[in-house]
PDB file of C-alpha atoms in Angstrom:
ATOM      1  CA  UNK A   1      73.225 144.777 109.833  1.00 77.00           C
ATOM      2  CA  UNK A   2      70.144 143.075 111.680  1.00 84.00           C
ATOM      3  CA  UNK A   3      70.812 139.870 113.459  1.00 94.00           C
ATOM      4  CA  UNK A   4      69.032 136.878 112.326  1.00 93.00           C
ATOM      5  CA  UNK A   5      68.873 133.312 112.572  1.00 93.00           C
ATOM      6  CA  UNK A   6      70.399 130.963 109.768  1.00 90.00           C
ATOM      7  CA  UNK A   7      66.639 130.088 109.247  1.00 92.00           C
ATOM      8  CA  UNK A   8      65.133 133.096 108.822  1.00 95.00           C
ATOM      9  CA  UNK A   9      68.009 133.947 106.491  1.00 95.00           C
ATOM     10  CA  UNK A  10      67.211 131.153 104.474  1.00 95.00           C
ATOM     11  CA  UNK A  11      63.120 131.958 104.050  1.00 97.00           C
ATOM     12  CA  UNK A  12      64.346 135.286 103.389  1.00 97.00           C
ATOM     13  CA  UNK A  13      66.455 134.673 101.027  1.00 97.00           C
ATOM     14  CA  UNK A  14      63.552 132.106  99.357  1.00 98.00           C
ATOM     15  CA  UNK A  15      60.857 134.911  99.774  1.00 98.00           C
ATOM     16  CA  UNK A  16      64.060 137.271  97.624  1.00 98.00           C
ATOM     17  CA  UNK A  17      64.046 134.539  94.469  1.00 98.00           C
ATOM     18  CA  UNK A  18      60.261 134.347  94.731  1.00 99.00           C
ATOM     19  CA  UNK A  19      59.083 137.792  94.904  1.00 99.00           C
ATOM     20  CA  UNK A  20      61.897 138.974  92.106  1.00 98.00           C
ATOM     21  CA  UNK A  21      61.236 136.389  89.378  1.00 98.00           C
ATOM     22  CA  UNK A  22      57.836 134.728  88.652  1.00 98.00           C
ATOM     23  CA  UNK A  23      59.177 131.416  86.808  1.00 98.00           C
ATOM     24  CA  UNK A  24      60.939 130.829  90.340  1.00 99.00           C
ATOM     25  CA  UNK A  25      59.348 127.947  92.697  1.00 99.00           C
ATOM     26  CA  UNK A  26      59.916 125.421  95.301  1.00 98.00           C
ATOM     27  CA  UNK A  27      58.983 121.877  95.414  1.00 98.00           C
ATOM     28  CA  UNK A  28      60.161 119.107  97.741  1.00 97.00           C
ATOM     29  CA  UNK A  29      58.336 116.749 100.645  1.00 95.00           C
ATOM     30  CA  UNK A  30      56.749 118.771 103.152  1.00 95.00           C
ATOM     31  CA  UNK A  31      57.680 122.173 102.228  1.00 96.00           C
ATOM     32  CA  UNK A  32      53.775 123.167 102.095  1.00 95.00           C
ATOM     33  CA  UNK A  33      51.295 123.095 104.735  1.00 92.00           C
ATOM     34  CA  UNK A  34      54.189 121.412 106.921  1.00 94.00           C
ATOM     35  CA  UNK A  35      56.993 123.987 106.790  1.00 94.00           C
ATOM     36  CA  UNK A  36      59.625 121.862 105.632  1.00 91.00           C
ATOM     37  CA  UNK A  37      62.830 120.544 107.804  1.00 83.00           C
ATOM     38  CA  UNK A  38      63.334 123.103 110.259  1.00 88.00           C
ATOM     39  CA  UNK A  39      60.429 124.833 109.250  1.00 93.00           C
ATOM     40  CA  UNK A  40      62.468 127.221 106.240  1.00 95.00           C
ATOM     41  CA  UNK A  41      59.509 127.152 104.378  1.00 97.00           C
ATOM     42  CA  UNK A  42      57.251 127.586 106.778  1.00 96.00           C
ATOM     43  CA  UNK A  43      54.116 129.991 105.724  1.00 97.00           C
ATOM     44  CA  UNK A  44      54.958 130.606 102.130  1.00 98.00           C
ATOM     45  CA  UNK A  45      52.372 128.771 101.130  1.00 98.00           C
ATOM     46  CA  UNK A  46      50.273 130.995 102.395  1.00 98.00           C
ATOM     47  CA  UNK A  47      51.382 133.986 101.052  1.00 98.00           C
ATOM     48  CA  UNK A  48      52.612 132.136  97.358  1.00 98.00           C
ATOM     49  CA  UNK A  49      49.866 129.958  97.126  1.00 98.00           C
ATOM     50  CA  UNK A  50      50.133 126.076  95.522  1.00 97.00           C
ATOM     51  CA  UNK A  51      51.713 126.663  92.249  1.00 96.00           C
ATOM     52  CA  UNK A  52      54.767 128.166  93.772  1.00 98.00           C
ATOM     53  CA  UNK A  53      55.216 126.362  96.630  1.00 98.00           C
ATOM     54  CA  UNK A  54      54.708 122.302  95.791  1.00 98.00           C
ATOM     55  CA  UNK A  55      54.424 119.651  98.220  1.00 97.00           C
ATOM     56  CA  UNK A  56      55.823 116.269  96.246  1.00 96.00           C
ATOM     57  CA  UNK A  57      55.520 112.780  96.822  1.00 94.00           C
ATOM     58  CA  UNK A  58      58.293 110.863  98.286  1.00 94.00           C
ATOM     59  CA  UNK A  59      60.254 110.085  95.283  1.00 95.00           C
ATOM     60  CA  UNK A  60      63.515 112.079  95.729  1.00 96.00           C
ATOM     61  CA  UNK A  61      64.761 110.787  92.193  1.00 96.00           C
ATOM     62  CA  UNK A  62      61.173 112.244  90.800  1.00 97.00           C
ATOM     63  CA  UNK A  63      60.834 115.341  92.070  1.00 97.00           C
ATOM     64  CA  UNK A  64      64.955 116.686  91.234  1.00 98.00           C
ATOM     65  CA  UNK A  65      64.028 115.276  87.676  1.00 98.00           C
ATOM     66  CA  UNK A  66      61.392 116.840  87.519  1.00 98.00           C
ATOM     67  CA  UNK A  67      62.651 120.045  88.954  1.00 98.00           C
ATOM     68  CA  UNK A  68      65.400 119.375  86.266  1.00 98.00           C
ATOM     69  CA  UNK A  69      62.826 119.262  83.049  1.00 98.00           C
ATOM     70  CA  UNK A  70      61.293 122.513  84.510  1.00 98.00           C
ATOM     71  CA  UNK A  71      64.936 124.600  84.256  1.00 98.00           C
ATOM     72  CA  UNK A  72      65.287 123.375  80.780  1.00 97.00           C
ATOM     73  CA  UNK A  73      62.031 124.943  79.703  1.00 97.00           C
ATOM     74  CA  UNK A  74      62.776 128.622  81.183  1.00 97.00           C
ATOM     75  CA  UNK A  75      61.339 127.722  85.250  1.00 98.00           C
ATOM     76  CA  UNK A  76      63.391 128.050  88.024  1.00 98.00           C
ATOM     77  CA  UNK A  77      63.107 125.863  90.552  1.00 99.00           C
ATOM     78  CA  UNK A  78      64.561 125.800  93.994  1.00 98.00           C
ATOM     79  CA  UNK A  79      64.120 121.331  94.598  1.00 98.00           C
ATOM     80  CA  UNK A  80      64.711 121.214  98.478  1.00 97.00           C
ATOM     81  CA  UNK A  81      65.474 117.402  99.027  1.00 95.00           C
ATOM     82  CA  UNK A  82      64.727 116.510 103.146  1.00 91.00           C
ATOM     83  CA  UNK A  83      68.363 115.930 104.071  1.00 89.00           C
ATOM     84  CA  UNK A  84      71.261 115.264 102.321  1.00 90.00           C
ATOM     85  CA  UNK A  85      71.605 111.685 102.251  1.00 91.00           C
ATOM     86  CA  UNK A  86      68.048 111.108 100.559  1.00 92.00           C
ATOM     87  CA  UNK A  87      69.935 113.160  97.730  1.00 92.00           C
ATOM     88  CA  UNK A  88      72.047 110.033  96.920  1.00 94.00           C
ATOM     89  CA  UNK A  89      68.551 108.350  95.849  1.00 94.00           C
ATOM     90  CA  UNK A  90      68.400 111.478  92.923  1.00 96.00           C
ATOM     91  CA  UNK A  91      72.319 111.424  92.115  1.00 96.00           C
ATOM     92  CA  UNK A  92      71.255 109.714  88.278  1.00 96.00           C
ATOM     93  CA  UNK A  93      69.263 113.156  88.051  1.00 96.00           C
ATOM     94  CA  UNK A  94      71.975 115.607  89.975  1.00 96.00           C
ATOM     95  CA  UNK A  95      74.925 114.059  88.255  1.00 96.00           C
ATOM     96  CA  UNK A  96      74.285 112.926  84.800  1.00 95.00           C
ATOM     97  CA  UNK A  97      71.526 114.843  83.993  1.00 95.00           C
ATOM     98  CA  UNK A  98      71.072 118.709  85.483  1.00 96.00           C
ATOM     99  CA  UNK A  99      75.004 118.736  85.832  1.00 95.00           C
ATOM    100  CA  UNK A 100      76.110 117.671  82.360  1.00 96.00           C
ATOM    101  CA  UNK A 101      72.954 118.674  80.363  1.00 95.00           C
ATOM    102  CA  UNK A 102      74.614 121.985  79.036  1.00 94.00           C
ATOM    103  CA  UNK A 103      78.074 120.350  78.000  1.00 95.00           C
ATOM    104  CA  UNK A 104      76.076 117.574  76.297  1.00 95.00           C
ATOM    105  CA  UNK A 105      73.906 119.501  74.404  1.00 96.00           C
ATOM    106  CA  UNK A 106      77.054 122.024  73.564  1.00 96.00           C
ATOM    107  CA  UNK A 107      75.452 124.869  75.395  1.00 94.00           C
ATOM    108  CA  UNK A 108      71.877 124.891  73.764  1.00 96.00           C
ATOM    109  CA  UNK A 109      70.509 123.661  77.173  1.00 95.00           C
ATOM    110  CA  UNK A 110      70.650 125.468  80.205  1.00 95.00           C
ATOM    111  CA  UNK A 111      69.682 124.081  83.367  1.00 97.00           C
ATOM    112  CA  UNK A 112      68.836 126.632  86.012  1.00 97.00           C
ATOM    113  CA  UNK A 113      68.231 124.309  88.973  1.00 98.00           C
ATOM    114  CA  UNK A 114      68.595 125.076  92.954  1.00 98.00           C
ATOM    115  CA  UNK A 115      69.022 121.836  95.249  1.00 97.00           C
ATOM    116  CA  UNK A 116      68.957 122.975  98.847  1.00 95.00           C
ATOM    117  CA  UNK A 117      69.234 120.255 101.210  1.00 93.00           C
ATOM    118  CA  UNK A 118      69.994 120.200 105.312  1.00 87.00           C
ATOM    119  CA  UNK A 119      73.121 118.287 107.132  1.00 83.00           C
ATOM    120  CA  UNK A 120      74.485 118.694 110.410  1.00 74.00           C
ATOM    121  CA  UNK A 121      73.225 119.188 113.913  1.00 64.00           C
ATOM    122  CA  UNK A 122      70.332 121.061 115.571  1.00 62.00           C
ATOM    123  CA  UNK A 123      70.355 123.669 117.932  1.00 60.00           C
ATOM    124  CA  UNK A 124      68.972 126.918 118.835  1.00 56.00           C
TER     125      UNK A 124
END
């Protein structure tokens, strides 16, 4: 098996989801032209272009609602939120909304979300 860093497992892993289903996409702060937090994301929006790969405002709570809405309705979206303790500003939209969503509705809503988030230290 090839040696790799965590980060290049991680865009290779978001180029995998991309490339193999075409309702999947990203969206988070930064993620675009920037690269995202430690630079994950860095380039696909290049090669996926702006519908796939979408840079949002700063409105944590927004864009993981959002992201939310989009699972019901057959997308699949990967909602990267900056670092994990901006996450507690969406935890309305994590916790009583894309977590319950299917046991409230009795199974007739599926919610097919990704949050990826970062924690910890740096290094090299």
């Amino acid at each position: 098996m090839a040696e790799m860093t965590l980060r290049d497992a991680m865009t290779k892993a978001l180029k995998e989801a991309l490339d193999t289903d075409e309702r999947c996409f990203l969206m988070g702060e930064d993620i675009g032209a920037y690269g995202g937090p430690y630079a994950v994301t860095r380039g696909l929006l290049e090669e996926y272009g702006e519908e796939r790969i979408r840079d949002t405002p700063i409105s944590e709570a927004a864009f993981v609602g959002a992201g939310t809405g989009a699972a019901m309705v057959g997308m699949r979206p990967i909602v990267e939120v900056k670092t994990i303790n901006f996450s507690l500003v969406a935890i309305d939209q994590i916790v009583n909304h894309a977590a319950k969503l299917s046991y409230m509705s009795d199974g007739q809503i599926s919610v097919p979300l990704i949050i990826r988030t970062v924690t910890g230290g740096v290094g090299s």
